Amino acid sequence: MRVLITGFPPFPGCPINPTQQLVDAIRDDAIAVNGVQFVSELVPVAYRGVEEVFDRLISEIQPSLVLAFGVGRHQSTLRLETLGVNLDDASIQDNASELRQNKPIVKDGPSEIANRLDLELLAKELLRAGVPTELSNNAGRYVCNHLLYYASYRQSQVEPAYDFLFTHVPTLENGFDLDLTLKGIEVMINWHE
Ligand code: PCA
């Protein structure tokens, strides 16, 4: 099975993005799971660009599972995001200098899209494996929520279908080691299979 892992580069106010390091580590074969081919890619912190790159990756790679990661400051656990909201609304610009306030992501799209996976069960598995984890129903209104909503929206349109999960990870300063996120990915994949 092919698994696409995505992370983001730094953005205004966040000079080091641990999800970029995550992407690099997986490219360097930091994890291996039998029968799984990992493809690890950065996606831009840009409302428009992230859609283009996501669509291209899905059609080129045709993954059966996409695990998307972004940094969430002010948190100390992995946060499995259960809900994408059809709204861009942030006080900072994206990396393409675009400021979006009160703007829908998909015109006439549903106001919210819930994740299709049983994330309560997955959270229990992660906790059992010693990976601090919470569920979250608020991924913000910046580019992470944009990717979460857009990828969830595209799920019903793209063939072959993919499963999708968005996870916010803490900053490294918050004492959350990269190895914990890597362990989390192994748990996610074994659970999904
Ligand atoms: N975190 C931001 C965007 C990129 C990232 O890693 C967010 O939470 O929206």
mmCIF file with all atom_site columns, C-alpha atoms and ligand atoms in Angstrom:
data_model
loop_
_atom_site.group_PDB
_atom_site.id
_atom_site.type_symbol
_atom_site.label_atom_id
_atom_site.label_alt_id
_atom_site.label_comp_id
_atom_site.label_asym_id
_atom_site.label_entity_id
_atom_site.label_seq_id
_atom_site.pdbx_PDB_ins_code
_atom_site.Cartn_x
_atom_site.Cartn_y
_atom_site.Cartn_z
_atom_site.occupancy
_atom_site.B_iso_or_equiv
_atom_site.pdbx_formal_charge
_atom_site.auth_seq_id
_atom_site.auth_comp_id
_atom_site.auth_asym_id
_atom_site.auth_atom_id
_atom_site.pdbx_PDB_model_num
ATOM   1   C CA . MET A 1 1   ? 0.000   0.000  0.000  1.00 0.00 ? 1   MET A CA 1
ATOM   2   C CA . ARG A 1 2   ? 1.152   3.532  -0.768 1.00 0.00 ? 2   ARG A CA 1
ATOM   3   C CA . VAL A 1 3   ? 1.007   6.141  1.999  1.00 0.00 ? 3   VAL A CA 1
ATOM   4   C CA . LEU A 1 4   ? 1.462   9.838  1.316  1.00 0.00 ? 4   LEU A CA 1
ATOM   5   C CA . ILE A 1 5   ? 2.818   11.882 4.235  1.00 0.00 ? 5   ILE A CA 1
ATOM   6   C CA . THR A 1 6   ? 2.680   15.667 3.957  1.00 0.00 ? 6   THR A CA 1
ATOM   7   C CA . GLY A 1 7   ? 4.171   18.461 6.070  1.00 0.00 ? 7   GLY A CA 1
ATOM   8   C CA . PHE A 1 8   ? 4.593   22.220 5.831  1.00 0.00 ? 8   PHE A CA 1
ATOM   9   C CA . PRO A 1 9   ? 7.601   24.588 5.748  1.00 0.00 ? 9   PRO A CA 1
ATOM   10  C CA . PRO A 1 10  ? 7.984   27.595 8.111  1.00 0.00 ? 10  PRO A CA 1
ATOM   11  C CA . PHE A 1 11  ? 5.432   30.422 7.841  1.00 0.00 ? 11  PHE A CA 1
ATOM   12  C CA . PRO A 1 12  ? 5.005   33.879 9.412  1.00 0.00 ? 12  PRO A CA 1
ATOM   13  C CA . GLY A 1 13  ? 5.519   33.565 13.167 1.00 0.00 ? 13  GLY A CA 1
ATOM   14  C CA . CYS A 1 14  ? 6.796   29.980 12.947 1.00 0.00 ? 14  CYS A CA 1
ATOM   15  C CA . PRO A 1 15  ? 10.492  29.914 11.922 1.00 0.00 ? 15  PRO A CA 1
ATOM   16  C CA . ILE A 1 16  ? 10.921  26.167 12.435 1.00 0.00 ? 16  ILE A CA 1
ATOM   17  C CA . ASN A 1 17  ? 8.223   23.772 11.392 1.00 0.00 ? 17  ASN A CA 1
ATOM   18  C CA . PRO A 1 18  ? 8.622   20.294 12.908 1.00 0.00 ? 18  PRO A CA 1
ATOM   19  C CA . THR A 1 19  ? 6.471   18.830 10.153 1.00 0.00 ? 19  THR A CA 1
ATOM   20  C CA . GLN A 1 20  ? 9.163   19.796 7.641  1.00 0.00 ? 20  GLN A CA 1
ATOM   21  C CA . GLN A 1 21  ? 11.640  17.800 9.707  1.00 0.00 ? 21  GLN A CA 1
ATOM   22  C CA . LEU A 1 22  ? 9.132   14.963 9.744  1.00 0.00 ? 22  LEU A CA 1
ATOM   23  C CA . VAL A 1 23  ? 8.968   14.952 5.944  1.00 0.00 ? 23  VAL A CA 1
ATOM   24  C CA . ASP A 1 24  ? 12.786  14.927 5.747  1.00 0.00 ? 24  ASP A CA 1
ATOM   25  C CA . ALA A 1 25  ? 13.080  12.109 8.292  1.00 0.00 ? 25  ALA A CA 1
ATOM   26  C CA . ILE A 1 26  ? 10.629  9.902  6.408  1.00 0.00 ? 26  ILE A CA 1
ATOM   27  C CA . ARG A 1 27  ? 12.468  10.564 3.158  1.00 0.00 ? 27  ARG A CA 1
ATOM   28  C CA . ASP A 1 28  ? 15.567  9.340  4.979  1.00 0.00 ? 28  ASP A CA 1
ATOM   29  C CA . ASP A 1 29  ? 13.722  6.102  5.812  1.00 0.00 ? 29  ASP A CA 1
ATOM   30  C CA . ALA A 1 30  ? 13.091  6.940  9.491  1.00 0.00 ? 30  ALA A CA 1
ATOM   31  C CA . ILE A 1 31  ? 10.255  4.423  9.483  1.00 0.00 ? 31  ILE A CA 1
ATOM   32  C CA . ALA A 1 32  ? 9.654   1.158  7.737  1.00 0.00 ? 32  ALA A CA 1
ATOM   33  C CA . VAL A 1 33  ? 6.439   -0.822 7.795  1.00 0.00 ? 33  VAL A CA 1
ATOM   34  C CA . ASN A 1 34  ? 6.142   -4.123 5.928  1.00 0.00 ? 34  ASN A CA 1
ATOM   35  C CA . GLY A 1 35  ? 4.351   -3.761 2.622  1.00 0.00 ? 35  GLY A CA 1
ATOM   36  C CA . VAL A 1 36  ? 4.094   0.036  2.857  1.00 0.00 ? 36  VAL A CA 1
ATOM   37  C CA . GLN A 1 37  ? 5.667   2.434  0.395  1.00 0.00 ? 37  GLN A CA 1
ATOM   38  C CA . PHE A 1 38  ? 6.039   5.915  1.888  1.00 0.00 ? 38  PHE A CA 1
ATOM   39  C CA . VAL A 1 39  ? 6.019   9.063  -0.194 1.00 0.00 ? 39  VAL A CA 1
ATOM   40  C CA . SER A 1 40  ? 6.853   12.146 1.844  1.00 0.00 ? 40  SER A CA 1
ATOM   41  C CA . GLU A 1 41  ? 6.235   15.648 0.477  1.00 0.00 ? 41  GLU A CA 1
ATOM   42  C CA . LEU A 1 42  ? 6.162   19.266 1.605  1.00 0.00 ? 42  LEU A CA 1
ATOM   43  C CA . VAL A 1 43  ? 3.091   21.252 0.642  1.00 0.00 ? 43  VAL A CA 1
ATOM   44  C CA . PRO A 1 44  ? 3.056   25.062 0.576  1.00 0.00 ? 44  PRO A CA 1
ATOM   45  C CA . VAL A 1 45  ? 1.668   27.247 3.355  1.00 0.00 ? 45  VAL A CA 1
ATOM   46  C CA . ALA A 1 46  ? -0.517  29.009 0.796  1.00 0.00 ? 46  ALA A CA 1
ATOM   47  C CA . TYR A 1 47  ? -4.272  28.782 0.331  1.00 0.00 ? 47  TYR A CA 1
ATOM   48  C CA . ARG A 1 48  ? -4.097  28.517 -3.432 1.00 0.00 ? 48  ARG A CA 1
ATOM   49  C CA . GLY A 1 49  ? -0.844  26.596 -3.738 1.00 0.00 ? 49  GLY A CA 1
ATOM   50  C CA . VAL A 1 50  ? -1.771  23.891 -1.272 1.00 0.00 ? 50  VAL A CA 1
ATOM   51  C CA . GLU A 1 51  ? -4.790  22.887 -3.363 1.00 0.00 ? 51  GLU A CA 1
ATOM   52  C CA . GLU A 1 52  ? -2.746  22.669 -6.561 1.00 0.00 ? 52  GLU A CA 1
ATOM   53  C CA . VAL A 1 53  ? 0.034   20.646 -4.973 1.00 0.00 ? 53  VAL A CA 1
ATOM   54  C CA . PHE A 1 54  ? -2.373  18.359 -3.140 1.00 0.00 ? 54  PHE A CA 1
ATOM   55  C CA . ASP A 1 55  ? -4.302  17.538 -6.339 1.00 0.00 ? 55  ASP A CA 1
ATOM   56  C CA . ARG A 1 56  ? -1.067  16.883 -8.220 1.00 0.00 ? 56  ARG A CA 1
ATOM   57  C CA . LEU A 1 57  ? 0.274   14.577 -5.503 1.00 0.00 ? 57  LEU A CA 1
ATOM   58  C CA . ILE A 1 58  ? -2.965  12.598 -5.350 1.00 0.00 ? 58  ILE A CA 1
ATOM   59  C CA . SER A 1 59  ? -3.080  12.049 -9.103 1.00 0.00 ? 59  SER A CA 1
ATOM   60  C CA . GLU A 1 60  ? 0.644   11.232 -9.413 1.00 0.00 ? 60  GLU A CA 1
ATOM   61  C CA . ILE A 1 61  ? 0.992   9.018  -6.351 1.00 0.00 ? 61  ILE A CA 1
ATOM   62  C CA . GLN A 1 62  ? -2.511  7.541  -6.026 1.00 0.00 ? 62  GLN A CA 1
ATOM   63  C CA . PRO A 1 63  ? -2.083  6.799  -2.315 1.00 0.00 ? 63  PRO A CA 1
ATOM   64  C CA . SER A 1 64  ? -4.609  4.726  -0.403 1.00 0.00 ? 64  SER A CA 1
ATOM   65  C CA . LEU A 1 65  ? -3.883  6.695  2.750  1.00 0.00 ? 65  LEU A CA 1
ATOM   66  C CA . VAL A 1 66  ? -2.842  10.326 3.216  1.00 0.00 ? 66  VAL A CA 1
ATOM   67  C CA . LEU A 1 67  ? -1.461  11.409 6.581  1.00 0.00 ? 67  LEU A CA 1
ATOM   68  C CA . ALA A 1 68  ? -1.162  15.201 6.599  1.00 0.00 ? 68  ALA A CA 1
ATOM   69  C CA . PHE A 1 69  ? 0.699   17.026 9.361  1.00 0.00 ? 69  PHE A CA 1
ATOM   70  C CA . GLY A 1 70  ? 0.944   20.653 10.432 1.00 0.00 ? 70  GLY A CA 1
ATOM   71  C CA . VAL A 1 71  ? 2.365   22.322 13.498 1.00 0.00 ? 71  VAL A CA 1
ATOM   72  C CA . GLY A 1 72  ? -0.048  23.559 16.123 1.00 0.00 ? 72  GLY A CA 1
ATOM   73  C CA . ARG A 1 73  ? 1.603   25.935 18.533 1.00 0.00 ? 73  ARG A CA 1
ATOM   74  C CA . HIS A 1 74  ? 0.444   26.003 22.152 1.00 0.00 ? 74  HIS A CA 1
ATOM   75  C CA . GLN A 1 75  ? -0.266  22.290 22.308 1.00 0.00 ? 75  GLN A CA 1
ATOM   76  C CA . SER A 1 76  ? 1.531   19.381 23.925 1.00 0.00 ? 76  SER A CA 1
ATOM   77  C CA . THR A 1 77  ? -0.062  16.329 22.292 1.00 0.00 ? 77  THR A CA 1
ATOM   78  C CA . LEU A 1 78  ? -0.799  15.055 18.810 1.00 0.00 ? 78  LEU A CA 1
ATOM   79  C CA . ARG A 1 79  ? -4.199  16.420 17.840 1.00 0.00 ? 79  ARG A CA 1
ATOM   80  C CA . LEU A 1 80  ? -6.261  14.307 15.459 1.00 0.00 ? 80  LEU A CA 1
ATOM   81  C CA . GLU A 1 81  ? -8.477  16.789 13.650 1.00 0.00 ? 81  GLU A CA 1
ATOM   82  C CA . THR A 1 82  ? -12.037 15.510 13.334 1.00 0.00 ? 82  THR A CA 1
ATOM   83  C CA . LEU A 1 83  ? -13.620 18.414 11.444 1.00 0.00 ? 83  LEU A CA 1
ATOM   84  C CA . GLY A 1 84  ? -12.762 20.651 8.490  1.00 0.00 ? 84  GLY A CA 1
ATOM   85  C CA . VAL A 1 85  ? -14.594 23.978 8.282  1.00 0.00 ? 85  VAL A CA 1
ATOM   86  C CA . ASN A 1 86  ? -15.355 25.775 5.002  1.00 0.00 ? 86  ASN A CA 1
ATOM   87  C CA . LEU A 1 87  ? -13.706 29.038 6.013  1.00 0.00 ? 87  LEU A CA 1
ATOM   88  C CA . ASP A 1 88  ? -10.375 30.832 5.636  1.00 0.00 ? 88  ASP A CA 1
ATOM   89  C CA . ASP A 1 89  ? -10.077 33.480 8.342  1.00 0.00 ? 89  ASP A CA 1
ATOM   90  C CA . ALA A 1 90  ? -6.653  34.351 9.725  1.00 0.00 ? 90  ALA A CA 1
ATOM   91  C CA . SER A 1 91  ? -4.857  37.417 11.000 1.00 0.00 ? 91  SER A CA 1
ATOM   92  C CA . ILE A 1 92  ? -1.573  36.453 9.312  1.00 0.00 ? 92  ILE A CA 1
ATOM   93  C CA . GLN A 1 93  ? -0.722  36.192 5.624  1.00 0.00 ? 93  GLN A CA 1
ATOM   94  C CA . ASP A 1 94  ? 0.175   32.918 3.965  1.00 0.00 ? 94  ASP A CA 1
ATOM   95  C CA . ASN A 1 95  ? 3.596   32.403 2.363  1.00 0.00 ? 95  ASN A CA 1
ATOM   96  C CA . ALA A 1 96  ? 2.270   33.890 -0.889 1.00 0.00 ? 96  ALA A CA 1
ATOM   97  C CA . SER A 1 97  ? 1.448   37.123 1.021  1.00 0.00 ? 97  SER A CA 1
ATOM   98  C CA . GLU A 1 98  ? -2.247  36.456 0.805  1.00 0.00 ? 98  GLU A CA 1
ATOM   99  C CA . LEU A 1 99  ? -4.460  37.479 3.704  1.00 0.00 ? 99  LEU A CA 1
ATOM   100 C CA . ARG A 1 100 ? -7.840  35.766 3.795  1.00 0.00 ? 100 ARG A CA 1
ATOM   101 C CA . GLN A 1 101 ? -10.616 36.768 6.113  1.00 0.00 ? 101 GLN A CA 1
ATOM   102 C CA . ASN A 1 102 ? -14.099 35.347 6.234  1.00 0.00 ? 102 ASN A CA 1
ATOM   103 C CA . LYS A 1 103 ? -13.741 33.634 2.852  1.00 0.00 ? 103 LYS A CA 1
ATOM   104 C CA . PRO A 1 104 ? -15.227 30.202 2.057  1.00 0.00 ? 104 PRO A CA 1
ATOM   105 C CA . ILE A 1 105 ? -12.783 27.554 0.821  1.00 0.00 ? 105 ILE A CA 1
ATOM   106 C CA . VAL A 1 106 ? -15.211 25.902 -1.614 1.00 0.00 ? 106 VAL A CA 1
ATOM   107 C CA . LYS A 1 107 ? -18.002 28.121 -2.876 1.00 0.00 ? 107 LYS A CA 1
ATOM   108 C CA . ASP A 1 108 ? -21.310 26.392 -2.098 1.00 0.00 ? 108 ASP A CA 1
ATOM   109 C CA . GLY A 1 109 ? -19.470 23.537 -0.351 1.00 0.00 ? 109 GLY A CA 1
ATOM   110 C CA . PRO A 1 110 ? -20.824 22.092 2.918  1.00 0.00 ? 110 PRO A CA 1
ATOM   111 C CA . SER A 1 111 ? -20.030 24.288 5.926  1.00 0.00 ? 111 SER A CA 1
ATOM   112 C CA . GLU A 1 112 ? -18.200 21.436 7.682  1.00 0.00 ? 112 GLU A CA 1
ATOM   113 C CA . ILE A 1 113 ? -16.890 18.017 6.707  1.00 0.00 ? 113 ILE A CA 1
ATOM   114 C CA . ALA A 1 114 ? -16.323 15.392 9.402  1.00 0.00 ? 114 ALA A CA 1
ATOM   115 C CA . ASN A 1 115 ? -13.470 12.925 9.107  1.00 0.00 ? 115 ASN A CA 1
ATOM   116 C CA . ARG A 1 116 ? -14.634 9.487  7.951  1.00 0.00 ? 116 ARG A CA 1
ATOM   117 C CA . LEU A 1 117 ? -12.263 7.427  10.110 1.00 0.00 ? 117 LEU A CA 1
ATOM   118 C CA . ASP A 1 118 ? -12.974 6.226  13.646 1.00 0.00 ? 118 ASP A CA 1
ATOM   119 C CA . LEU A 1 119 ? -10.580 8.657  15.273 1.00 0.00 ? 119 LEU A CA 1
ATOM   120 C CA . GLU A 1 120 ? -11.734 7.858  18.807 1.00 0.00 ? 120 GLU A CA 1
ATOM   121 C CA . LEU A 1 121 ? -10.508 4.330  18.330 1.00 0.00 ? 121 LEU A CA 1
ATOM   122 C CA . LEU A 1 122 ? -7.247  5.533  16.779 1.00 0.00 ? 122 LEU A CA 1
ATOM   123 C CA . ALA A 1 123 ? -6.654  7.947  19.670 1.00 0.00 ? 123 ALA A CA 1
ATOM   124 C CA . LYS A 1 124 ? -6.988  5.018  22.083 1.00 0.00 ? 124 LYS A CA 1
ATOM   125 C CA . GLU A 1 125 ? -4.436  3.001  20.101 1.00 0.00 ? 125 GLU A CA 1
ATOM   126 C CA . LEU A 1 126 ? -2.000  5.910  20.116 1.00 0.00 ? 126 LEU A CA 1
ATOM   127 C CA . LEU A 1 127 ? -2.386  6.425  23.854 1.00 0.00 ? 127 LEU A CA 1
ATOM   128 C CA . ARG A 1 128 ? -1.900  2.710  24.439 1.00 0.00 ? 128 ARG A CA 1
ATOM   129 C CA . ALA A 1 129 ? 1.372   2.952  22.502 1.00 0.00 ? 129 ALA A CA 1
ATOM   130 C CA . GLY A 1 130 ? 2.504   5.855  24.703 1.00 0.00 ? 130 GLY A CA 1
ATOM   131 C CA . VAL A 1 131 ? 1.938   8.654  22.178 1.00 0.00 ? 131 VAL A CA 1
ATOM   132 C CA . PRO A 1 132 ? 0.155   11.606 23.866 1.00 0.00 ? 132 PRO A CA 1
ATOM   133 C CA . THR A 1 133 ? -2.911  12.235 21.708 1.00 0.00 ? 133 THR A CA 1
ATOM   134 C CA . GLU A 1 134 ? -6.176  14.176 21.797 1.00 0.00 ? 134 GLU A CA 1
ATOM   135 C CA . LEU A 1 135 ? -9.075  14.627 19.434 1.00 0.00 ? 135 LEU A CA 1
ATOM   136 C CA . SER A 1 136 ? -9.723  18.158 18.198 1.00 0.00 ? 136 SER A CA 1
ATOM   137 C CA . ASN A 1 137 ? -12.684 19.595 16.334 1.00 0.00 ? 137 ASN A CA 1
ATOM   138 C CA . ASN A 1 138 ? -10.973 22.897 15.613 1.00 0.00 ? 138 ASN A CA 1
ATOM   139 C CA . ALA A 1 139 ? -8.021  23.000 13.214 1.00 0.00 ? 139 ALA A CA 1
ATOM   140 C CA . GLY A 1 140 ? -8.050  26.814 13.142 1.00 0.00 ? 140 GLY A CA 1
ATOM   141 C CA . ARG A 1 141 ? -8.955  28.843 10.062 1.00 0.00 ? 141 ARG A CA 1
ATOM   142 C CA . TYR A 1 142 ? -5.519  29.081 8.442  1.00 0.00 ? 142 TYR A CA 1
ATOM   143 C CA . VAL A 1 143 ? -3.803  26.846 5.881  1.00 0.00 ? 143 VAL A CA 1
ATOM   144 C CA . CYS A 1 144 ? -4.000  23.633 7.943  1.00 0.00 ? 144 CYS A CA 1
ATOM   145 C CA . ASN A 1 145 ? -7.779  23.820 8.123  1.00 0.00 ? 145 ASN A CA 1
ATOM   146 C CA . HIS A 1 146 ? -7.759  24.759 4.433  1.00 0.00 ? 146 HIS A CA 1
ATOM   147 C CA . LEU A 1 147 ? -5.900  21.550 3.541  1.00 0.00 ? 147 LEU A CA 1
ATOM   148 C CA . LEU A 1 148 ? -8.069  19.512 5.904  1.00 0.00 ? 148 LEU A CA 1
ATOM   149 C CA . TYR A 1 149 ? -11.300 20.834 4.400  1.00 0.00 ? 149 TYR A CA 1
ATOM   150 C CA . TYR A 1 150 ? -10.103 20.680 0.800  1.00 0.00 ? 150 TYR A CA 1
ATOM   151 C CA . ALA A 1 151 ? -8.716  17.139 1.072  1.00 0.00 ? 151 ALA A CA 1
ATOM   152 C CA . SER A 1 152 ? -11.931 15.981 2.770  1.00 0.00 ? 152 SER A CA 1
ATOM   153 C CA . TYR A 1 153 ? -14.013 17.660 0.063  1.00 0.00 ? 153 TYR A CA 1
ATOM   154 C CA . ARG A 1 154 ? -11.983 16.045 -2.727 1.00 0.00 ? 154 ARG A CA 1
ATOM   155 C CA . GLN A 1 155 ? -12.367 12.584 -1.148 1.00 0.00 ? 155 GLN A CA 1
ATOM   156 C CA . SER A 1 156 ? -15.800 12.183 -2.696 1.00 0.00 ? 156 SER A CA 1
ATOM   157 C CA . GLN A 1 157 ? -14.582 13.258 -6.165 1.00 0.00 ? 157 GLN A CA 1
ATOM   158 C CA . VAL A 1 158 ? -11.242 11.565 -6.704 1.00 0.00 ? 158 VAL A CA 1
ATOM   159 C CA . GLU A 1 159 ? -10.729 8.027  -8.086 1.00 0.00 ? 159 GLU A CA 1
ATOM   160 C CA . PRO A 1 160 ? -9.211  5.831  -6.742 1.00 0.00 ? 160 PRO A CA 1
ATOM   161 C CA . ALA A 1 161 ? -10.413 6.856  -3.292 1.00 0.00 ? 161 ALA A CA 1
ATOM   162 C CA . TYR A 1 162 ? -8.018  7.656  -0.455 1.00 0.00 ? 162 TYR A CA 1
ATOM   163 C CA . ASP A 1 163 ? -8.396  7.777  3.303  1.00 0.00 ? 163 ASP A CA 1
ATOM   164 C CA . PHE A 1 164 ? -7.279  11.013 4.900  1.00 0.00 ? 164 PHE A CA 1
ATOM   165 C CA . LEU A 1 165 ? -6.223  12.173 8.335  1.00 0.00 ? 165 LEU A CA 1
ATOM   166 C CA . PHE A 1 166 ? -4.931  15.558 9.439  1.00 0.00 ? 166 PHE A CA 1
ATOM   167 C CA . THR A 1 167 ? -2.830  15.736 12.603 1.00 0.00 ? 167 THR A CA 1
ATOM   168 C CA . HIS A 1 168 ? -1.487  18.819 14.350 1.00 0.00 ? 168 HIS A CA 1
ATOM   169 C CA . VAL A 1 169 ? 1.830   18.191 16.106 1.00 0.00 ? 169 VAL A CA 1
ATOM   170 C CA . PRO A 1 170 ? 3.371   20.316 18.888 1.00 0.00 ? 170 PRO A CA 1
ATOM   171 C CA . THR A 1 171 ? 6.492   22.389 18.367 1.00 0.00 ? 171 THR A CA 1
ATOM   172 C CA . LEU A 1 172 ? 9.812   20.841 19.346 1.00 0.00 ? 172 LEU A CA 1
ATOM   173 C CA . GLU A 1 173 ? 10.198  23.525 22.073 1.00 0.00 ? 173 GLU A CA 1
ATOM   174 C CA . ASN A 1 174 ? 7.131   22.055 23.708 1.00 0.00 ? 174 ASN A CA 1
ATOM   175 C CA . GLY A 1 175 ? 9.231   18.961 24.341 1.00 0.00 ? 175 GLY A CA 1
ATOM   176 C CA . PHE A 1 176 ? 7.509   16.782 21.782 1.00 0.00 ? 176 PHE A CA 1
ATOM   177 C CA . ASP A 1 177 ? 10.203  14.678 20.194 1.00 0.00 ? 177 ASP A CA 1
ATOM   178 C CA . LEU A 1 178 ? 10.086  13.842 16.490 1.00 0.00 ? 178 LEU A CA 1
ATOM   179 C CA . ASP A 1 179 ? 10.415  10.156 17.421 1.00 0.00 ? 179 ASP A CA 1
ATOM   180 C CA . LEU A 1 180 ? 7.027   10.298 19.124 1.00 0.00 ? 180 LEU A CA 1
ATOM   181 C CA . THR A 1 181 ? 5.402   11.525 15.917 1.00 0.00 ? 181 THR A CA 1
ATOM   182 C CA . LEU A 1 182 ? 7.212   8.801  13.943 1.00 0.00 ? 182 LEU A CA 1
ATOM   183 C CA . LYS A 1 183 ? 5.934   6.208  16.399 1.00 0.00 ? 183 LYS A CA 1
ATOM   184 C CA . GLY A 1 184 ? 2.469   7.742  15.993 1.00 0.00 ? 184 GLY A CA 1
ATOM   185 C CA . ILE A 1 185 ? 2.665   7.248  12.223 1.00 0.00 ? 185 ILE A CA 1
ATOM   186 C CA . GLU A 1 186 ? 3.502   3.557  12.665 1.00 0.00 ? 186 GLU A CA 1
ATOM   187 C CA . VAL A 1 187 ? 0.503   3.166  14.962 1.00 0.00 ? 187 VAL A CA 1
ATOM   188 C CA . MET A 1 188 ? -1.751  4.992  12.473 1.00 0.00 ? 188 MET A CA 1
ATOM   189 C CA . ILE A 1 189 ? -0.686  2.737  9.619  1.00 0.00 ? 189 ILE A CA 1
ATOM   190 C CA . ASN A 1 190 ? -0.956  -0.536 11.508 1.00 0.00 ? 190 ASN A CA 1
ATOM   191 C CA . TRP A 1 191 ? -4.378  0.553  12.732 1.00 0.00 ? 191 TRP A CA 1
ATOM   192 C CA . HIS A 1 192 ? -5.494  1.506  9.240  1.00 0.00 ? 192 HIS A CA 1
ATOM   193 C CA . GLU A 1 193 ? -4.383  -1.703 7.519  1.00 0.00 ? 193 GLU A CA 1
HETATM 194 N N1 . PCA B 2 .   ? 0.507   25.021 10.643 1.00 0.00 ? 1   PCA B N1 1
HETATM 195 C C1 . PCA B 2 .   ? -0.381  26.052 10.179 1.00 0.00 ? 1   PCA B C1 1
HETATM 196 C C2 . PCA B 2 .   ? -0.186  26.070 8.685  1.00 0.00 ? 1   PCA B C2 1
HETATM 197 C C3 . PCA B 2 .   ? 1.060   25.319 8.425  1.00 0.00 ? 1   PCA B C3 1
HETATM 198 C C4 . PCA B 2 .   ? 1.358   24.617 9.671  1.00 0.00 ? 1   PCA B C4 1
HETATM 199 O O1 . PCA B 2 .   ? 2.272   23.793 9.851  1.00 0.00 ? 1   PCA B O1 1
HETATM 200 C C5 . PCA B 2 .   ? -1.813  25.898 10.648 1.00 0.00 ? 1   PCA B C5 1
HETATM 201 O O2 . PCA B 2 .   ? -2.047  25.340 11.738 1.00 0.00 ? 1   PCA B O2 1
HETATM 202 O O3 . PCA B 2 .   ? -2.724  26.351 9.954  1.00 0.00 ? 1   PCA B O3 1
#
